[in-house]
Amino acid sequence: MRESQKFEKSFDVQGGSFQNAGNVSGQIKSILKEMGVSTDIVRRVAIICYESEINIVSYAKKGTITLVVTDEAVKIETKDEGPGIPDIELAMKEGYSTATAAVREMGFGAGMGLANMKKYSDHLIITSEVGIGTCVTMIVMDFSKILHPDLPPLTL
Amino acid sequence: MTLKDVQDILEAEVLVGRDQLQKPVKTAFAADLMSDVLAFAKPDSLLLTGLTNPQVVRTADILDITAIIMVRGKKPSEETVKLAEELKIPILSTRYILFETSGRLHAKGITGCIEKVGGEI
Ligand SMILES: Nc1ncnc2c1ncn2[C@@H]1O[C@H](COP(=O)(O)OP(=O)(O)O)[C@@H](O)[C@H]1O
Ligand SMILES: [Mg+2]
């Protein structure tokens, strides 16, 4: 079997200010594009990453976003220090939001972020501890590579 | 149709991207909620919006939007212009309201990047 390649990189996200919101997602999108990851996967990862970044900015003190790329999948892992989510099932509901007016002014806070993250990923796992923080793991599978393992590997 | 045609139809002012007016345009999406844009917009579409903050540009960049059309005479903040220049995303400003902007473009052959929700993603 072909040896699986792996790329991993973490980025810091500052909570509370929209000043640089989206910067990390933009960087991650560029990295994936440069790696030659297929357009559809880049797009899905960029969307889930951006919604995650907006959530860290909107609700947490600070956090990190980690990008992991293998031949068959892209993983986005976020960890933040913040209030946590008391009821994850409720938070997942489209339309549920505790966003402030400042967040709404930016065009977010319609309660669709987590739904978008679920829609565009193949796996979504949220763990959260109230008063401590939230972790979100999302995986986007590259089925073309799984179904056609002879395609050339990603160039990192 | 090109971005230049869109500019003419909407009597729009080009605030960023004067060098990109030859870009082709076929579809558009209109919303003030960025999460709606993220949920439904397709690449290479126009984004019609009344929002003017930098997150509109970020959202457009994430989705490979062809150009942002700010309606109702809205003008982007300085920060927004700076980011759009950096990310090379054209911004046009039209005095038409969102309904008129959409209607005028649709009449000239621009279609919605999706027609209705439900079914395919
Ligand atoms: N990282 C987070 N830390 C704390 N709360 C969060 C976090 N992410 C999401 N939430 C909670 O879940 C709700 C729904 O999130 P989301 O679906 O992204 O919608 P929105 O951000 O528009 O409110 C938020 O309003 C917030 O209460
Ligand atoms: Mg959100």
Coordinates of C-alpha atoms and ligand atoms in Angstrom, one line a residue:
Chain A
M1 CA 0.0 0.0 0.0
R2 CA 1.1 3.5 -0.8
E3 CA 2.4 5.4 2.2
S4 CA 0.0 8.0 3.4
Q5 CA 1.2 11.6 3.5
K6 CA 0.3 14.0 6.3
F7 CA 0.4 17.7 6.8
E8 CA -0.5 19.5 10.0
K9 CA -0.5 23.1 11.1
S10 CA -2.1 25.1 13.9
F11 CA -3.3 28.7 13.9
D12 CA -4.2 31.0 16.9
V13 CA -7.5 32.8 16.8
Q14 CA -8.2 35.8 19.0
G15 CA -11.7 36.0 20.5
G16 CA -13.8 39.0 20.9
S17 CA -12.7 41.1 17.9
F18 CA -13.7 40.9 14.3
Q19 CA -10.6 42.7 13.3
N20 CA -8.9 39.6 11.8
A21 CA -11.9 37.3 11.7
G22 CA -11.6 35.0 8.7
N23 CA -7.8 35.5 8.3
V24 CA -7.0 32.0 9.4
S25 CA -9.7 30.5 7.2
G26 CA -8.2 32.4 4.3
Q27 CA -4.8 31.1 5.0
I28 CA -6.0 27.5 5.3
K29 CA -7.9 27.9 2.0
S30 CA -4.7 29.1 0.3
I31 CA -2.6 26.2 1.7
L32 CA -5.1 23.6 0.5
K33 CA -5.3 25.3 -3.0
E34 CA -1.5 25.2 -3.2
M35 CA -1.4 21.6 -2.3
G36 CA -3.7 20.9 -5.2
V37 CA -6.6 19.6 -3.1
S38 CA -9.7 19.4 -5.3
T39 CA -11.8 22.6 -5.6
D40 CA -14.9 21.1 -4.0
I41 CA -13.0 19.9 -0.9
V42 CA -11.2 23.3 -0.6
R43 CA -14.5 25.1 -0.7
R44 CA -16.2 22.8 1.9
V45 CA -13.2 23.1 4.2
A46 CA -13.0 26.8 3.8
I47 CA -16.7 27.2 4.7
I48 CA -16.6 25.0 7.8
C49 CA -13.4 26.6 8.9
Y50 CA -14.7 30.1 8.5
E51 CA -17.9 29.4 10.5
S52 CA -15.7 27.8 13.2
E53 CA -13.4 30.8 13.2
I54 CA -16.4 33.2 13.5
N55 CA -17.7 31.2 16.4
I56 CA -14.4 31.5 18.3
V57 CA -14.3 35.2 17.5
S58 CA -18.0 35.6 18.6
Y59 CA -18.1 33.5 21.7
A60 CA -14.7 32.6 23.1
K61 CA -11.7 34.3 24.7
K62 CA -9.2 32.6 22.3
G63 CA -8.7 29.4 20.5
T64 CA -6.7 27.4 18.0
I65 CA -7.6 25.9 14.6
T66 CA -5.6 22.9 13.5
L67 CA -5.6 21.8 9.9
V68 CA -4.6 18.2 9.2
V69 CA -4.4 16.9 5.6
T70 CA -3.9 13.3 4.6
D71 CA -4.4 11.7 1.2
E72 CA -8.0 10.8 1.9
A73 CA -9.3 13.5 4.1
V74 CA -9.0 17.0 5.5
K75 CA -9.6 17.5 9.2
I76 CA -10.3 20.8 11.0
E77 CA -10.0 20.8 14.7
T78 CA -10.9 23.8 16.8
K79 CA -10.3 24.2 20.6
D80 CA -11.3 27.3 22.4
E81 CA -11.2 28.8 25.9
G82 CA -14.6 30.3 26.5
P83 CA -18.1 29.8 28.0
G84 CA -18.7 26.4 26.4
I85 CA -22.0 25.2 25.1
P86 CA -24.5 24.0 27.8
D87 CA -26.9 22.2 25.4
I88 CA -25.1 21.1 22.2
E89 CA -28.3 19.6 20.7
L90 CA -30.1 23.0 21.1
A91 CA -27.1 24.9 19.7
M92 CA -27.1 22.7 16.6
K93 CA -30.7 23.7 15.8
E94 CA -31.0 26.1 12.8
G95 CA -32.0 29.5 14.1
Y96 CA -30.8 29.1 17.7
S97 CA -28.4 31.8 18.6
T98 CA -27.1 33.7 21.6
A99 CA -25.1 36.1 19.4
T100 CA -24.8 39.7 20.5
A101 CA -25.8 42.7 18.4
A102 CA -22.1 43.2 17.4
V103 CA -22.0 39.8 15.9
R104 CA -25.3 40.3 14.0
E105 CA -24.0 43.6 12.5
M106 CA -21.3 41.5 10.8
G107 CA -23.9 39.3 9.1
F108 CA -23.6 36.4 11.5
G109 CA -25.7 35.3 14.5
A110 CA -28.6 33.8 12.5
G111 CA -28.0 30.4 14.2
M112 CA -26.8 28.7 11.0
G113 CA -23.1 28.3 11.7
L114 CA -23.1 24.8 13.3
A115 CA -25.8 23.7 10.7
N116 CA -23.5 24.8 7.9
M117 CA -20.5 23.0 9.5
K118 CA -22.6 19.8 9.6
K119 CA -23.9 20.3 6.1
Y120 CA -20.4 20.7 4.5
S121 CA -18.5 18.1 6.6
D122 CA -18.7 14.3 6.5
H123 CA -18.2 14.1 10.3
L124 CA -18.8 16.6 13.0
I125 CA -18.0 16.0 16.7
I126 CA -18.5 18.7 19.3
T127 CA -17.4 18.4 22.9
S128 CA -17.8 21.2 25.4
E129 CA -17.4 22.0 29.0
V130 CA -19.3 24.9 30.4
G131 CA -17.0 27.6 31.8
I132 CA -14.0 26.0 30.2
G133 CA -14.3 25.8 26.4
T134 CA -15.4 24.0 23.3
C135 CA -13.7 21.6 20.8
V136 CA -15.1 20.9 17.4
T137 CA -13.7 18.2 15.0
M138 CA -14.8 18.2 11.4
I139 CA -13.7 15.8 8.7
V140 CA -14.1 16.3 5.0
M141 CA -13.4 13.1 3.1
D142 CA -11.9 13.1 -0.4
F143 CA -13.9 10.2 -1.8
S144 CA -12.3 10.5 -5.2
K145 CA -9.0 9.5 -3.6
I146 CA -10.6 6.6 -1.7
L147 CA -12.4 5.3 -4.7
H148 CA -9.4 5.8 -7.1
P149 CA -6.4 5.1 -4.9
D150 CA -4.1 5.3 -8.0
L151 CA -4.6 9.0 -8.4
P152 CA -1.3 10.8 -7.7
P153 CA -0.7 11.7 -4.1
L154 CA -1.0 15.3 -2.8
T155 CA 2.2 17.3 -3.2
L156 CA 3.0 18.9 0.1
Chain B
M1 CA -22.3 39.0 -19.7
T2 CA -19.3 40.6 -18.0
L3 CA -18.9 42.6 -14.9
K4 CA -18.7 45.7 -17.1
D5 CA -22.2 44.9 -18.4
V6 CA -23.4 44.6 -14.8
Q7 CA -21.9 48.0 -14.0
D8 CA -23.8 49.5 -16.9
I9 CA -27.1 47.9 -16.1
L10 CA -26.9 49.0 -12.5
E11 CA -25.3 52.4 -13.2
A12 CA -22.8 51.3 -10.6
E13 CA -19.7 52.8 -9.3
V14 CA -16.7 50.5 -9.3
L15 CA -14.9 50.9 -5.9
V16 CA -12.5 48.0 -6.2
G17 CA -11.4 46.0 -9.2
R18 CA -11.5 48.3 -12.1
D19 CA -9.0 45.9 -13.8
Q20 CA -11.4 43.0 -13.4
L21 CA -14.4 44.3 -15.4
Q22 CA -13.9 41.7 -18.2
K23 CA -14.7 38.8 -15.8
P24 CA -17.7 36.8 -17.0
V25 CA -20.9 36.6 -14.9
K26 CA -23.8 34.2 -15.1
T27 CA -25.3 33.8 -11.7
A28 CA -26.0 35.8 -8.5
F29 CA -27.0 35.4 -4.8
A30 CA -28.6 38.1 -2.6
A31 CA -28.5 38.2 1.2
D32 CA -27.6 40.3 4.2
L33 CA -26.9 37.2 6.3
M34 CA -23.4 35.8 5.7
S35 CA -24.4 32.4 7.0
D36 CA -27.1 32.2 4.3
V37 CA -24.5 33.2 1.7
L38 CA -22.2 30.4 3.1
A39 CA -25.0 27.9 3.0
F40 CA -26.3 28.6 -0.5
A41 CA -24.0 30.7 -2.7
K42 CA -22.1 29.0 -5.5
P43 CA -18.6 29.9 -6.8
D44 CA -18.2 32.5 -9.6
S45 CA -21.5 34.2 -8.6
L46 CA -22.2 37.8 -7.8
L47 CA -23.0 38.6 -4.2
L48 CA -25.7 41.3 -3.8
T49 CA -25.9 42.7 -0.3
G50 CA -26.7 45.7 1.9
L51 CA -23.8 44.9 4.3
T52 CA -20.6 46.9 4.0
N53 CA -18.2 45.5 6.7
P54 CA -15.0 43.5 6.0
Q55 CA -16.8 40.1 6.7
V56 CA -18.6 40.5 3.4
V57 CA -15.2 40.5 1.6
R58 CA -14.0 37.5 3.7
T59 CA -17.2 35.6 2.9
A60 CA -16.7 36.4 -0.8
D61 CA -13.1 35.2 -0.7
I62 CA -14.0 31.9 1.0
L63 CA -16.7 31.2 -1.6
D64 CA -14.8 32.5 -4.7
I65 CA -17.4 35.1 -5.4
T66 CA -16.8 37.1 -8.6
A67 CA -17.8 40.5 -7.3
I68 CA -19.7 42.1 -4.4
I69 CA -22.5 44.5 -5.4
M70 CA -23.5 46.8 -2.6
V71 CA -27.1 48.0 -3.0
R72 CA -29.1 51.0 -1.9
G73 CA -26.1 53.3 -2.4
K74 CA -24.2 51.6 0.4
K75 CA -20.4 52.3 0.4
P76 CA -17.8 50.0 2.0
S77 CA -15.8 51.1 5.0
E78 CA -12.1 52.0 4.5
E79 CA -11.2 48.7 6.1
T80 CA -13.5 46.8 3.7
V81 CA -11.9 48.5 0.7
K82 CA -8.4 47.7 1.9
L83 CA -9.2 44.0 2.4
A84 CA -11.0 43.7 -1.0
E85 CA -7.9 45.3 -2.7
E86 CA -5.7 42.8 -0.9
L87 CA -7.9 39.8 -1.8
K88 CA -8.6 41.2 -5.3
I89 CA -12.4 41.1 -4.9
P90 CA -14.2 43.7 -7.0
I91 CA -16.8 45.9 -5.2
L92 CA -19.5 47.8 -7.1
S93 CA -22.0 50.2 -5.5
T94 CA -25.4 50.8 -7.0
R95 CA -28.2 53.2 -5.9
Y96 CA -30.9 50.7 -6.8
I97 CA -32.6 48.8 -4.0
L98 CA -32.0 45.1 -3.6
F99 CA -35.3 44.2 -5.4
E100 CA -34.5 46.5 -8.4
T101 CA -30.9 45.3 -8.6
S102 CA -32.0 41.7 -8.7
G103 CA -34.8 42.3 -11.1
R104 CA -32.7 44.3 -13.5
L105 CA -30.0 41.7 -13.6
H106 CA -32.4 38.8 -13.9
A107 CA -34.2 40.6 -16.9
K108 CA -30.8 40.7 -18.6
G109 CA -30.2 37.0 -18.1
I110 CA -28.4 36.7 -14.8
T111 CA -30.0 33.8 -12.9
G112 CA -30.0 32.8 -9.2
C113 CA -27.0 30.5 -8.3
I114 CA -29.7 28.3 -6.9
E115 CA -33.4 28.6 -7.6
K116 CA -34.9 27.4 -4.4
V117 CA -33.7 25.5 -1.3
G118 CA -34.2 21.9 -0.5
G119 CA -33.0 19.0 -2.6
E120 CA -29.5 19.2 -3.8
I121 CA -26.8 21.1 -1.8
Ligands
LIG1 N1 -17.2 28.1 20.4 C1 -18.4 28.4 21.0 N2 -18.4 28.7 22.3 C2 -19.5 28.9 23.0 N3 -20.7 28.9 22.4 C3 -20.8 28.6 21.1 C4 -19.6 28.3 20.4 N4 -20.0 28.0 19.1 C5 -21.4 28.1 19.1 N5 -21.9 28.4 20.3 C6 -23.3 28.6 20.7 O1 -24.1 27.9 19.8 C7 -25.0 28.8 19.2 C8 -25.2 28.5 17.7 O2 -24.0 28.6 17.0 P1 -24.1 28.8 15.4 O3 -24.9 27.7 14.8 O4 -22.7 29.0 14.9 O5 -25.0 30.1 15.2 P2 -24.7 31.6 15.5 O6 -23.2 31.7 15.7 O7 -25.2 32.3 14.3 O8 -25.4 31.9 16.8 C9 -24.3 30.2 19.4 O9 -25.3 31.2 19.3 C10 -23.7 30.0 20.8 O10 -24.7 30.1 21.8
MG2 MG -21.8 30.9 14.4

